[in-house]
Short mmCIF file of C-alpha atoms in Angstrom, two decimals:
data_model
loop_
_atom_site.label_atom_id
_atom_site.label_comp_id
_atom_site.label_asym_id
_atom_site.label_seq_id
_atom_site.Cartn_x
_atom_site.Cartn_y
_atom_site.Cartn_z
CA MET B 1 0.33 -0.31 -0.14
CA HIS B 2 0.73 3.79 -0.76
CA GLU B 3 -0.77 5.82 1.12
CA ILE B 4 -0.92 9.84 1.28
CA VAL B 5 -1.57 12.03 3.77
CA THR B 6 -3.77 15.61 2.99
CA LEU B 7 -3.17 19.02 4.89
CA GLN B 8 -5.40 21.48 4.25
CA LEU B 9 -4.70 25.11 5.63
CA GLY B 10 -7.05 27.81 5.09
CA GLN B 11 -10.25 28.71 4.14
CA ARG B 12 -9.08 28.63 0.16
CA ALA B 13 -7.98 25.35 0.38
CA ASN B 14 -10.74 24.18 2.23
CA TYR B 15 -13.05 25.46 -0.52
CA LEU B 16 -10.82 23.11 -2.83
CA ALA B 17 -10.34 20.22 -0.80
CA THR B 18 -14.35 19.54 -0.29
CA HIS B 19 -14.86 18.64 -3.76
CA PHE B 20 -11.75 16.56 -4.11
CA TRP B 21 -13.04 14.89 -1.12
CA ASN B 22 -16.57 14.62 -2.47
CA LEU B 23 -15.34 13.25 -5.58
CA GLN B 24 -13.35 10.52 -3.43
CA GLU B 25 -16.03 9.62 -2.54
CA SER B 26 -18.40 9.58 -5.68
CA TYR B 27 -15.71 6.52 -6.90
CA PHE B 28 -16.97 4.47 -4.28
CA THR B 29 -18.51 0.93 -5.57
CA TYR B 30 -21.32 -1.01 -3.56
CA ASN B 31 -22.87 -4.65 -3.59
CA ASP B 32 -22.65 -6.15 -6.66
CA GLN B 33 -20.81 -3.56 -8.68
CA ASP B 34 -17.47 -3.57 -10.57
CA GLU B 35 -14.32 -2.78 -8.82
CA SER B 36 -13.56 0.85 -9.12
CA PRO B 37 -10.45 2.00 -10.50
CA VAL B 38 -9.43 4.19 -7.69
CA ASP B 39 -7.58 2.35 -5.04
CA HIS B 40 -9.24 4.40 -1.60
CA ASP B 41 -6.95 2.88 0.97
CA VAL B 42 -4.14 5.70 -0.82
CA HIS B 43 -6.92 8.52 0.88
CA PHE B 44 -8.65 6.69 3.09
CA ARG B 45 -8.20 5.66 6.30
CA PRO B 46 -9.94 2.14 7.84
CA GLY B 47 -11.95 2.49 11.94
CA VAL B 48 -14.13 1.81 15.14
CA GLY B 49 -16.95 4.23 14.95
CA ALA B 50 -18.11 4.97 18.32
CA ASP B 51 -21.03 2.33 18.31
CA GLY B 52 -18.05 -0.81 16.84
CA SER B 53 -18.59 -0.18 13.40
CA GLU B 54 -16.43 -0.20 11.04
CA THR B 55 -15.58 3.22 9.31
CA PHE B 56 -13.89 4.43 6.51
CA THR B 57 -12.82 8.16 6.75
CA PRO B 58 -10.01 11.24 4.50
CA ARG B 59 -6.63 10.60 5.17
CA THR B 60 -6.73 14.22 6.28
CA VAL B 61 -6.04 17.21 8.53
CA ILE B 62 -7.93 20.03 7.98
CA TYR B 63 -7.26 22.87 9.78
CA ASP B 64 -8.93 26.53 9.52
CA LEU B 65 -9.79 29.67 11.74
CA LYS B 66 -12.32 30.01 14.21
CA GLY B 67 -16.01 30.71 12.43
CA ALA B 68 -14.35 28.77 9.28
CA PHE B 69 -16.03 25.50 10.25
CA GLY B 70 -19.67 26.48 9.77
CA THR B 71 -21.84 23.39 10.61
CA LEU B 72 -18.98 20.88 10.36
CA ARG B 73 -18.39 19.27 14.22
CA LYS B 74 -15.44 18.04 15.34
CA TYR B 75 -17.87 14.80 16.45
CA ASN B 76 -20.31 13.73 13.92
CA ALA B 77 -22.80 10.50 13.46
CA LEU B 78 -19.92 8.26 13.22
CA TYR B 79 -17.76 9.49 16.47
CA GLU B 80 -20.50 10.85 18.94
CA LEU B 81 -18.98 12.71 21.49
CA THR B 82 -18.55 10.57 24.76
CA GLU B 83 -17.27 12.91 27.04
CA ASP B 84 -18.87 15.13 29.65
CA SER B 85 -20.27 17.99 28.20
CA ASN B 86 -21.08 19.54 31.57
CA PRO B 87 -17.74 19.27 33.74
CA GLY B 88 -18.49 21.15 36.19
CA GLN B 89 -17.33 24.29 37.40
CA GLY B 90 -13.85 23.34 38.80
CA LEU B 91 -12.79 25.62 41.88
CA TRP B 92 -14.48 28.83 40.82
CA ASP B 93 -17.48 28.80 42.80
CA GLY B 94 -19.10 32.21 41.41
CA LYS B 95 -21.73 32.85 39.87
CA GLU B 96 -21.15 32.09 36.01
CA VAL B 97 -21.81 33.98 33.44
CA VAL B 98 -22.41 32.35 29.88
CA GLN B 99 -21.69 34.05 26.29
CA GLN B 100 -22.69 31.92 23.26
CA GLN B 101 -22.10 33.04 19.93
CA PRO B 102 -25.55 32.08 17.54
CA GLN B 103 -25.90 28.57 16.17
CA ILE B 104 -24.97 28.33 12.70
CA LEU B 105 -28.59 26.20 11.10
CA GLN B 106 -27.08 22.91 9.04
CA SER B 107 -28.54 23.81 5.52
CA ASP B 108 -31.28 22.28 3.89
CA TYR B 109 -28.83 19.74 1.63
CA GLN B 110 -26.79 18.21 4.92
CA LYS B 111 -30.30 18.04 6.22
CA SER B 112 -31.45 15.99 2.91
CA LEU B 113 -27.72 13.49 3.68
CA ASP B 114 -28.52 12.76 6.90
CA SER B 115 -32.14 12.00 6.24
CA GLY B 116 -31.33 9.86 3.02
CA LEU B 117 -33.47 12.48 1.07
CA PRO B 118 -32.71 13.24 -2.50
CA ALA B 119 -30.51 17.02 -2.22
CA PRO B 120 -31.51 19.31 -3.33
CA SER B 121 -29.78 22.03 -5.71
CA LEU B 122 -26.90 24.75 -4.79
CA SER B 123 -26.67 27.86 -5.38
CA THR B 124 -24.18 31.43 -4.09
CA GLU B 125 -26.48 31.31 -1.82
CA THR B 126 -27.04 28.33 0.27
CA VAL B 127 -22.75 27.73 0.14
CA ARG B 128 -21.92 30.24 2.84
CA TYR B 129 -18.96 27.14 3.95
CA TRP B 130 -17.12 25.06 2.75
CA SER B 131 -19.06 22.31 5.16
CA ASP B 132 -22.73 23.22 3.91
CA TYR B 133 -21.38 21.15 0.45
CA ASN B 134 -19.45 18.49 2.44
CA ARG B 135 -20.54 14.70 2.01
CA LEU B 136 -18.10 12.72 3.98
CA PHE B 137 -17.52 12.27 7.85
CA TYR B 138 -14.21 13.16 9.42
CA HIS B 139 -12.60 11.98 12.43
CA PRO B 140 -12.35 13.78 14.67
CA ARG B 141 -8.26 14.35 14.94
CA SER B 142 -9.03 15.93 10.95
CA ILE B 143 -10.68 19.14 12.81
CA VAL B 144 -8.42 22.07 13.82
CA GLN B 145 -9.45 24.62 15.03
CA LEU B 146 -7.37 27.87 15.59
CA ASN B 147 -9.09 29.59 18.11
CA ASP B 148 -6.15 32.81 17.82
CA TYR B 149 -7.06 34.79 14.40
CA GLU B 150 -11.59 34.27 13.42
CA LEU B 151 -12.82 33.91 9.88
CA ASN B 152 -12.89 37.90 8.13
CA SER B 153 -12.18 39.25 11.00
CA ARG B 154 -11.02 43.66 10.68
CA THR B 155 -8.98 43.66 14.23
CA MET B 156 -7.36 40.70 13.70
CA PRO B 157 -6.69 39.83 9.80
CA PHE B 158 -5.00 36.77 9.02
CA GLU B 159 -2.94 38.18 5.59
CA ASP B 160 0.56 38.78 6.76
CA TRP B 161 3.22 36.23 5.67
CA ASN B 162 4.90 37.07 9.27
CA VAL B 163 1.33 36.83 11.27
CA GLY B 164 0.99 33.14 10.10
CA GLU B 165 4.64 32.08 10.35
CA ASP B 166 4.39 33.10 14.55
CA LEU B 167 1.22 31.36 14.58
CA PHE B 168 2.57 28.05 13.71
CA SER B 169 6.29 28.58 15.90
CA ASP B 170 3.33 29.24 18.97
CA LEU B 171 1.27 26.01 18.59
CA ASP B 172 4.13 24.09 17.53
CA LYS B 173 5.97 25.02 20.86
CA GLU B 174 2.13 23.99 22.82
CA HIS B 175 1.20 21.35 21.28
CA ASP B 176 4.32 20.18 19.33
CA LEU B 177 1.56 19.79 15.69
CA LEU B 178 3.36 16.82 13.80
CA ASP B 179 3.58 15.03 16.70
CA ARG B 180 -0.33 15.30 17.71
CA ASP B 181 -1.87 15.85 14.03
CA VAL B 182 0.23 14.59 11.71
CA ARG B 183 1.52 11.58 13.58
CA PRO B 184 -1.63 9.34 14.24
CA PHE B 185 -2.75 9.03 10.81
CA ALA B 186 1.33 8.64 9.19
CA GLU B 187 1.74 6.27 11.97
CA GLU B 188 -1.44 3.49 9.94
CA CYS B 189 0.45 3.90 6.56
CA ASP B 190 1.78 0.06 5.71
CA GLN B 191 4.04 2.54 2.93
CA LEU B 192 3.71 6.64 2.92
CA ARG B 193 3.85 7.70 -0.30
CA ALA B 194 3.26 11.25 0.03
CA LEU B 195 2.41 14.10 1.77
CA GLN B 196 -0.42 16.52 -0.28
CA LEU B 197 -0.32 20.23 1.16
CA LEU B 198 -3.40 22.76 -0.21
CA THR B 199 -2.33 25.87 1.21
CA GLY B 200 -3.13 29.59 0.94
CA ALA B 201 0.08 31.66 -0.95
CA ASP B 202 -0.52 34.82 -1.25
CA ASP B 203 -1.44 35.87 2.87
CA ALA B 204 -0.65 34.73 6.24
CA TRP B 205 -1.41 30.84 5.16
CA GLY B 206 2.05 31.14 2.98
CA GLY B 207 4.35 31.43 6.39
CA PHE B 208 2.12 28.64 7.67
CA ALA B 209 2.33 26.59 5.05
CA ALA B 210 6.14 26.85 4.78
CA ARG B 211 7.35 26.96 8.53
CA TYR B 212 5.10 23.18 8.60
CA ILE B 213 7.40 22.00 5.31
CA ASP B 214 10.33 23.04 7.14
CA ARG B 215 9.42 20.70 10.37
CA LEU B 216 7.77 18.09 7.40
CA ARG B 217 11.33 17.45 5.87
CA ASP B 218 12.80 17.15 9.11
CA GLU B 219 11.01 14.46 10.45
CA TYR B 220 9.45 13.13 6.48
CA GLY B 221 13.60 13.87 4.97
CA LYS B 222 13.01 11.80 1.72
CA LYS B 223 9.01 11.30 1.58
CA ALA B 224 7.28 13.46 -1.61
CA ILE B 225 5.81 16.25 -0.53
CA TRP B 226 2.73 17.98 -2.67
CA VAL B 227 2.06 21.41 -2.29
CA TRP B 228 -0.78 23.45 -4.40
CA ALA B 229 -0.51 26.73 -3.40
CA ILE B 230 -3.69 28.72 -3.67
CA GLU B 231 -3.71 32.72 -4.89
CA ASP B 232 -6.21 34.99 -5.19
CA GLY B 233 -6.90 35.88 -8.75
CA ALA B 234 -9.54 38.99 -7.36
CA LYS B 235 -8.73 42.87 -8.24
CA ALA B 236 -7.51 44.44 -5.29
CA PRO B 237 -6.67 48.16 -4.57
CA LEU B 238 -2.58 48.93 -4.71
CA GLN B 239 -1.85 47.96 -1.22
CA ALA B 240 -3.34 45.14 -0.93
CA GLN B 241 -1.82 43.56 -4.30
CA LEU B 242 1.71 44.73 -3.80
CA LYS B 243 1.42 43.12 -0.34
CA ARG B 244 0.20 39.35 -1.46
CA GLU B 245 2.82 39.73 -4.25
CA ILE B 246 5.29 39.69 -1.54
CA ASN B 247 3.42 36.76 0.60
CA LYS B 248 3.97 34.98 -2.56
CA ALA B 249 7.50 36.02 -3.18
CA ARG B 250 8.11 34.27 0.04
CA THR B 251 5.41 31.55 0.39
CA VAL B 252 7.64 30.50 -3.35
CA HIS B 253 11.57 31.28 -1.55
CA ALA B 254 10.44 29.03 1.72
CA ILE B 255 8.08 26.37 -0.25
CA SER B 256 9.37 25.93 -3.59
CA PRO B 257 12.88 24.11 -2.50
CA GLN B 258 11.48 21.85 0.29
CA SER B 259 8.86 21.15 -2.06
CA SER B 260 8.88 17.00 -4.56
CA LEU B 261 6.24 19.37 -6.30
CA TYR B 262 4.72 22.67 -6.08
CA ILE B 263 2.11 24.35 -8.01
CA PRO B 264 0.62 27.76 -7.96
CA ILE B 265 -3.45 27.58 -8.88
CA ILE B 266 -4.97 31.48 -9.74
CA ASP B 267 -8.29 31.32 -7.96
CA PRO B 268 -10.42 32.18 -9.67
CA PRO B 269 -9.14 31.82 -13.38
CA SER B 270 -8.42 35.13 -15.28
CA ARG B 271 -9.23 33.24 -19.10
CA VAL B 272 -12.43 30.81 -19.71
CA PRO B 273 -13.65 29.31 -22.57
CA LYS B 274 -17.67 30.46 -23.20
CA SER B 275 -18.76 27.75 -22.36
CA VAL B 276 -17.54 27.74 -18.79
CA HIS B 277 -20.35 30.19 -16.67
CA PHE B 278 -19.27 31.15 -12.71
CA ASP B 279 -19.46 33.66 -10.22
CA PRO B 280 -16.18 34.42 -9.64
CA ASN B 281 -16.78 36.22 -6.21
CA SER B 282 -18.52 32.34 -4.98
CA GLU B 283 -15.36 30.40 -3.85
CA TRP B 284 -17.46 27.29 -4.28
CA GLN B 285 -18.13 27.90 -7.91
CA THR B 286 -14.15 29.14 -8.74
CA SER B 287 -12.83 26.13 -6.52
CA ALA B 288 -15.44 23.65 -8.11
CA LEU B 289 -13.64 24.76 -11.67
CA ILE B 290 -10.33 24.64 -10.58
CA SER B 291 -11.20 20.18 -8.84
CA SER B 292 -11.56 19.47 -12.56
CA ALA B 293 -8.19 19.97 -13.34
CA MET B 294 -6.56 19.35 -9.54
CA GLU B 295 -8.43 16.35 -8.62
CA SER B 296 -7.71 14.84 -12.75
CA ALA B 297 -3.81 16.01 -12.76
CA LEU B 298 -2.62 13.07 -9.81
CA LEU B 299 -5.55 10.90 -10.65
CA PRO B 300 -2.16 8.34 -11.62
CA THR B 301 -1.32 8.08 -7.97
CA ARG B 302 -4.55 6.53 -6.20
CA LEU B 303 -5.61 4.34 -10.07
CA ARG B 304 -4.47 1.26 -9.70
CA PRO B 305 -2.17 0.31 -12.60
CA TYR B 306 -0.10 2.91 -12.83
CA HIS B 307 2.95 3.25 -10.49
CA ASP B 308 5.74 5.06 -12.08
CA PHE B 309 3.92 8.76 -11.38
CA GLU B 310 6.75 10.67 -9.33
CA ALA B 311 9.42 9.11 -11.88
CA SER B 312 7.55 11.44 -14.39
CA LEU B 313 7.28 14.12 -12.46
CA ALA B 314 10.91 14.41 -11.97
CA GLY B 315 11.26 14.58 -16.09
CA ASP B 316 15.05 14.06 -16.67
CA ASP B 317 17.05 15.76 -14.10
CA GLY B 318 14.99 16.09 -10.62
CA THR B 319 15.35 20.28 -10.77
CA HIS B 320 12.11 21.62 -11.78
CA LYS B 321 9.69 21.06 -9.16
CA ILE B 322 7.12 24.21 -10.33
CA PHE B 323 4.74 23.01 -12.72
CA GLU B 324 2.13 25.46 -13.96
CA LEU B 325 -1.88 23.06 -13.89
CA GLN B 326 -3.87 23.52 -17.23
CA SER B 327 -6.79 21.59 -18.38
CA ARG B 328 -8.55 20.99 -22.19
CA ILE B 329 -12.63 20.10 -21.61
CA MET B 330 -13.70 17.81 -24.46
CA LEU B 331 -17.05 17.50 -24.97
CA ASP B 332 -18.78 14.17 -27.12
CA LYS B 333 -19.77 15.53 -30.72
CA ASP B 334 -23.11 14.69 -29.53
CA ASP B 335 -23.10 17.55 -26.79
CA GLN B 336 -21.61 20.14 -29.57
CA LYS B 337 -24.65 21.82 -30.61
CA ASP B 338 -25.16 25.49 -31.60
CA GLY B 339 -23.81 28.01 -29.06
CA THR B 340 -22.66 24.94 -26.52
CA SER B 341 -19.96 23.57 -27.56
CA ILE B 342 -16.39 24.44 -26.65
CA PRO B 343 -14.32 26.25 -29.60
CA ALA B 344 -13.70 24.08 -32.13
CA LYS B 345 -10.19 24.33 -31.89
CA GLN B 346 -10.36 22.80 -28.61
CA ALA B 347 -13.13 20.59 -28.18
CA VAL B 348 -10.58 18.42 -29.59
CA GLU B 349 -11.80 14.37 -30.14
CA THR B 350 -8.91 12.75 -28.23
CA ASP B 351 -7.40 10.23 -30.31
CA SER B 352 -4.12 7.98 -29.80
CA SER B 353 -2.21 10.46 -31.92
CA GLU B 354 -1.81 13.16 -29.37
CA MET B 355 -0.81 10.65 -26.92
CA GLY B 356 2.56 9.47 -25.22
CA SER B 357 5.35 11.96 -26.45
CA LYS B 358 3.71 14.95 -28.43
CA VAL B 359 4.15 18.10 -25.77
CA GLN B 360 0.37 20.00 -25.37
CA ARG B 361 0.04 23.59 -25.80
CA GLU B 362 -3.77 24.42 -26.34
CA PHE B 363 -5.40 24.46 -23.19
CA ASP B 364 -8.78 26.21 -22.79
CA LEU B 365 -8.50 26.95 -18.89
CA ASP B 366 -5.03 27.41 -17.39
CA PHE B 367 -4.77 27.57 -13.97
CA THR B 368 -0.79 29.26 -13.16
CA TYR B 369 -1.49 32.97 -14.70
CA ASP B 370 -3.26 34.51 -16.15
CA GLU B 371 -1.46 35.86 -19.55
CA ALA B 372 -1.66 33.43 -22.55
CA ALA B 373 0.76 30.02 -23.20
CA ASN B 374 3.77 31.99 -25.13
CA SER B 375 4.23 29.23 -28.11
CA GLU B 376 8.50 29.90 -27.43
CA SER B 377 8.02 29.28 -24.09
CA HIS B 378 10.22 26.31 -23.16
CA ILE B 379 8.80 23.11 -22.04
CA TYR B 380 11.51 21.07 -20.00
CA ASN B 381 8.52 18.19 -18.71
CA GLN B 382 4.83 17.80 -18.54
CA VAL B 383 2.37 15.02 -17.47
CA GLN B 384 -0.73 14.26 -19.37
CA VAL B 385 -3.67 13.01 -17.44
CA TRP B 386 -6.25 11.62 -20.16
CA ARG B 387 -9.56 10.92 -18.64
CA GLY B 388 -12.36 9.65 -20.89
CA LEU B 389 -11.81 7.64 -23.50
CA ASP B 390 -14.21 6.29 -25.59
CA ASN B 391 -15.05 2.44 -26.12
CA ASP B 392 -13.95 2.33 -29.67
CA GLN B 393 -10.44 4.64 -29.21
CA LYS B 394 -7.50 2.81 -28.15
CA GLU B 395 -6.46 3.01 -24.89
CA TYR B 396 -2.49 4.50 -24.23
CA ALA B 397 -0.50 1.89 -22.97
CA PRO B 398 2.14 3.75 -21.74
CA GLU B 399 6.40 2.55 -22.14
CA ASP B 400 8.78 1.96 -19.83
CA ILE B 401 9.87 5.62 -18.85
CA GLY B 402 13.51 4.64 -19.53
CA ILE B 403 12.74 4.06 -22.53
CA ILE B 404 10.69 7.33 -22.88
CA ARG B 405 13.03 9.18 -21.76
CA ARG B 406 16.37 7.85 -23.27
CA ARG B 407 14.22 8.61 -26.97
CA GLN B 408 12.95 12.43 -25.94
CA TYR B 409 16.62 13.02 -25.07
CA HIS B 410 18.37 12.01 -27.86
CA ASN B 411 15.66 13.43 -30.02
CA SER B 412 16.14 17.03 -28.03
CA GLU B 413 12.65 16.42 -27.17
CA PRO B 414 10.96 17.81 -24.05
CA MET B 415 9.66 15.22 -20.95
CA CYS B 416 6.81 14.08 -21.67
CA GLN B 417 4.27 11.18 -20.51
CA SER B 418 0.78 10.51 -20.63
CA PHE B 419 -1.41 8.61 -18.74
CA SER B 420 -5.06 7.72 -19.56
CA THR B 421 -8.10 6.72 -18.26
CA PRO B 422 -11.77 5.83 -19.30
CA LEU B 423 -12.86 7.14 -15.98
CA ARG B 424 -14.49 10.80 -17.44
CA PHE B 425 -14.81 13.30 -14.34
CA PRO B 426 -18.33 12.68 -12.78
CA ILE B 427 -20.87 15.99 -12.37
CA LEU B 428 -22.59 15.00 -8.46
CA ASP B 429 -25.10 17.30 -6.84
CA SER B 430 -23.06 19.45 -4.16
CA PHE B 431 -21.09 20.52 -8.23
CA PRO B 432 -22.16 24.27 -9.29
CA ALA B 433 -24.90 23.28 -12.07
CA ASN B 434 -24.32 24.57 -15.64
CA LEU B 435 -20.85 25.74 -14.41
CA ILE B 436 -20.37 24.07 -18.22
CA LYS B 437 -22.55 24.82 -20.69
CA GLY B 438 -24.90 21.54 -21.08
CA ILE B 439 -22.70 19.51 -19.05
CA LYS B 440 -25.72 18.53 -16.08
CA THR B 441 -25.47 16.94 -13.24
CA GLY B 442 -25.16 13.26 -12.43
CA GLU B 443 -23.38 13.43 -15.82
CA SER B 444 -19.83 13.11 -17.03
CA LEU B 445 -16.78 15.44 -18.80
CA LYS B 446 -13.87 14.03 -20.93
CA LEU B 447 -10.99 16.65 -20.17
CA LEU B 448 -7.02 16.55 -20.21
CA ALA B 449 -5.43 17.75 -17.54
CA THR B 450 -1.68 18.44 -17.60
CA LEU B 451 1.00 19.65 -15.30
CA THR B 452 4.22 21.54 -16.97
CA ALA B 453 7.41 22.65 -16.01
CA SER B 454 8.83 25.42 -18.46
CA SER B 455 10.61 28.29 -18.46
CA ARG B 456 7.54 30.63 -18.29
CA THR B 457 8.40 30.40 -14.29
CA ALA B 458 11.34 32.24 -14.61
CA GLU B 459 9.72 34.80 -16.17
CA ARG B 460 6.51 34.82 -12.91
CA ILE B 461 9.64 34.62 -10.76
CA LYS B 462 11.53 37.53 -11.68
CA ARG B 463 8.29 39.43 -11.13
CA PHE B 464 8.72 38.62 -7.56
CA GLU B 465 12.51 39.27 -7.26
CA ALA B 466 11.49 42.27 -8.31
CA VAL B 467 9.41 43.13 -5.87
CA ALA B 468 11.33 41.65 -3.07
CA GLY B 469 13.52 43.82 -4.10
CA ARG B 470 11.91 47.13 -3.86
CA ILE B 471 9.53 46.22 -0.71
CA VAL B 472 11.92 43.62 1.73
CA GLY B 473 12.95 44.85 4.23
CA VAL B 474 17.19 45.04 4.82
CA ASP B 475 17.13 42.23 6.75
CA GLU B 476 15.92 39.51 4.22
CA ARG B 477 15.69 41.02 1.61
CA GLU B 478 19.17 39.50 0.39
CA ASN B 479 17.59 36.31 1.49
CA ILE B 480 14.72 36.20 -0.20
CA VAL B 481 16.48 37.75 -3.60
CA ASN B 482 19.16 35.91 -3.74
CA GLY B 483 16.98 32.92 -3.11
CA LEU B 484 14.17 33.30 -5.26
CA GLY B 485 17.26 34.22 -8.52
CA GLU B 486 18.84 30.33 -7.55
CA ILE B 487 15.52 29.05 -8.75
CA ARG B 488 14.46 31.75 -11.58
CA GLU B 489 17.88 30.16 -13.02
CA THR B 490 16.86 26.45 -12.99
CA TYR B 491 14.05 27.32 -16.02
CA GLU B 492 16.00 29.58 -17.92
CA THR B 493 16.40 27.95 -21.32
CA GLY B 494 20.15 26.87 -21.70
CA TRP B 495 20.91 27.15 -17.89
CA LEU B 496 23.40 24.33 -16.69
CA SER B 497 23.89 23.78 -13.56
CA ASP B 498 27.34 23.19 -11.82
CA SER B 499 26.20 19.06 -12.30
CA ASP B 500 26.56 19.43 -15.74
CA PHE B 501 29.94 21.12 -15.90
CA ASP B 502 31.41 18.06 -13.57
CA ASP B 503 29.60 15.04 -16.11
CA ASP B 504 31.85 16.66 -18.44
#
């Protein structure tokens, strides 16, 4: 078994992760159904509920601020609260004044799930918290509320990178967060494969995540750490935008060298096809769109036949760890009606000749960059995941990765490997209706999701260097600017490392 433990840090991360877990739950098969192509043991753990029954809950730790969990309880129907709800007065024998916050009412969607009734349609108005569309039970150890800060507080906003860094240090001194929160899940694994971390990157969660990953790297040395770094794509006043940029610069500088895979994600993306409609102010809707690519990009890590995914990410030299997330939606011919189809250039049928070693450059959605891709940018490595092959299409059987690498290196081609599966992307009732025009709840999508390491990253980091050089204080400016410069060099076309010279 090769398990993955997930960490979710902050509001944006939890919106995206909730869609991710709902999708994993949808792949379960029951009774006489065929075996699911997804190996559920990778992300789920067996356990025993309060009544002695067997449970199956996500291997995840969910961090968020006070007031951010909505109606989600630490103890649920699987693990009922067994502690004394009235512990007594203790040493205090005076009068007590109890102050309680207004109770958050459960959404109709959650009431229907609890009753086993058909769930009503969700809308932007009915989704107040990420827990409003959550379909799973979590283990009590998975729920960690940070009471030092409150969601959307104006007096103590959780925005500055250093605030998150300090909060982690204070909590870790008091509790040893790895020992309390991560180790119980990690020690249940037969063979821990990776630690997956979703976090905000342009606010205080970036600092919190940076210190967390330092501790994870110290504790789990050579284990893979995959980071989904979510950035706010909404427009903001100049001062707020500069703060976001310097937070991004610090996050990239601190986390990308420590991680095995670092994927910046703009939420919401700025460029979308006409067939995609969403409310940019609804995190439920924007994160749903992102989840279609995010969940698909690492799907091979959960599929039973595939085992070479990490080697594919490493490329030819293992130096490129920052990847771009992109996707292409492919509508069936029957769905391509007037007004509902993606432009012909984008709505292509999956052809096995497109797969294999051919690098893809045209996408409907780019979740990492605002600007369009430059055809002259150099691609170092690309991992493709094709979902939803038709029965009459030949499924791509990947060659030995060593043969692929040697052939591509000999022909001076970018490293590229494809994974394919007939499993389509399902549109659940927790997914926004009509997000993709012509696709309804209960249907499914064919799509291509890619992770690409290219020279575009150098241009992005160069901007961070410029911002850091102007704004960061003198005491840390040199360290950050020089560190970003070293990262940038590895993504510049024609760059050679010292090891390249040593080999000559």
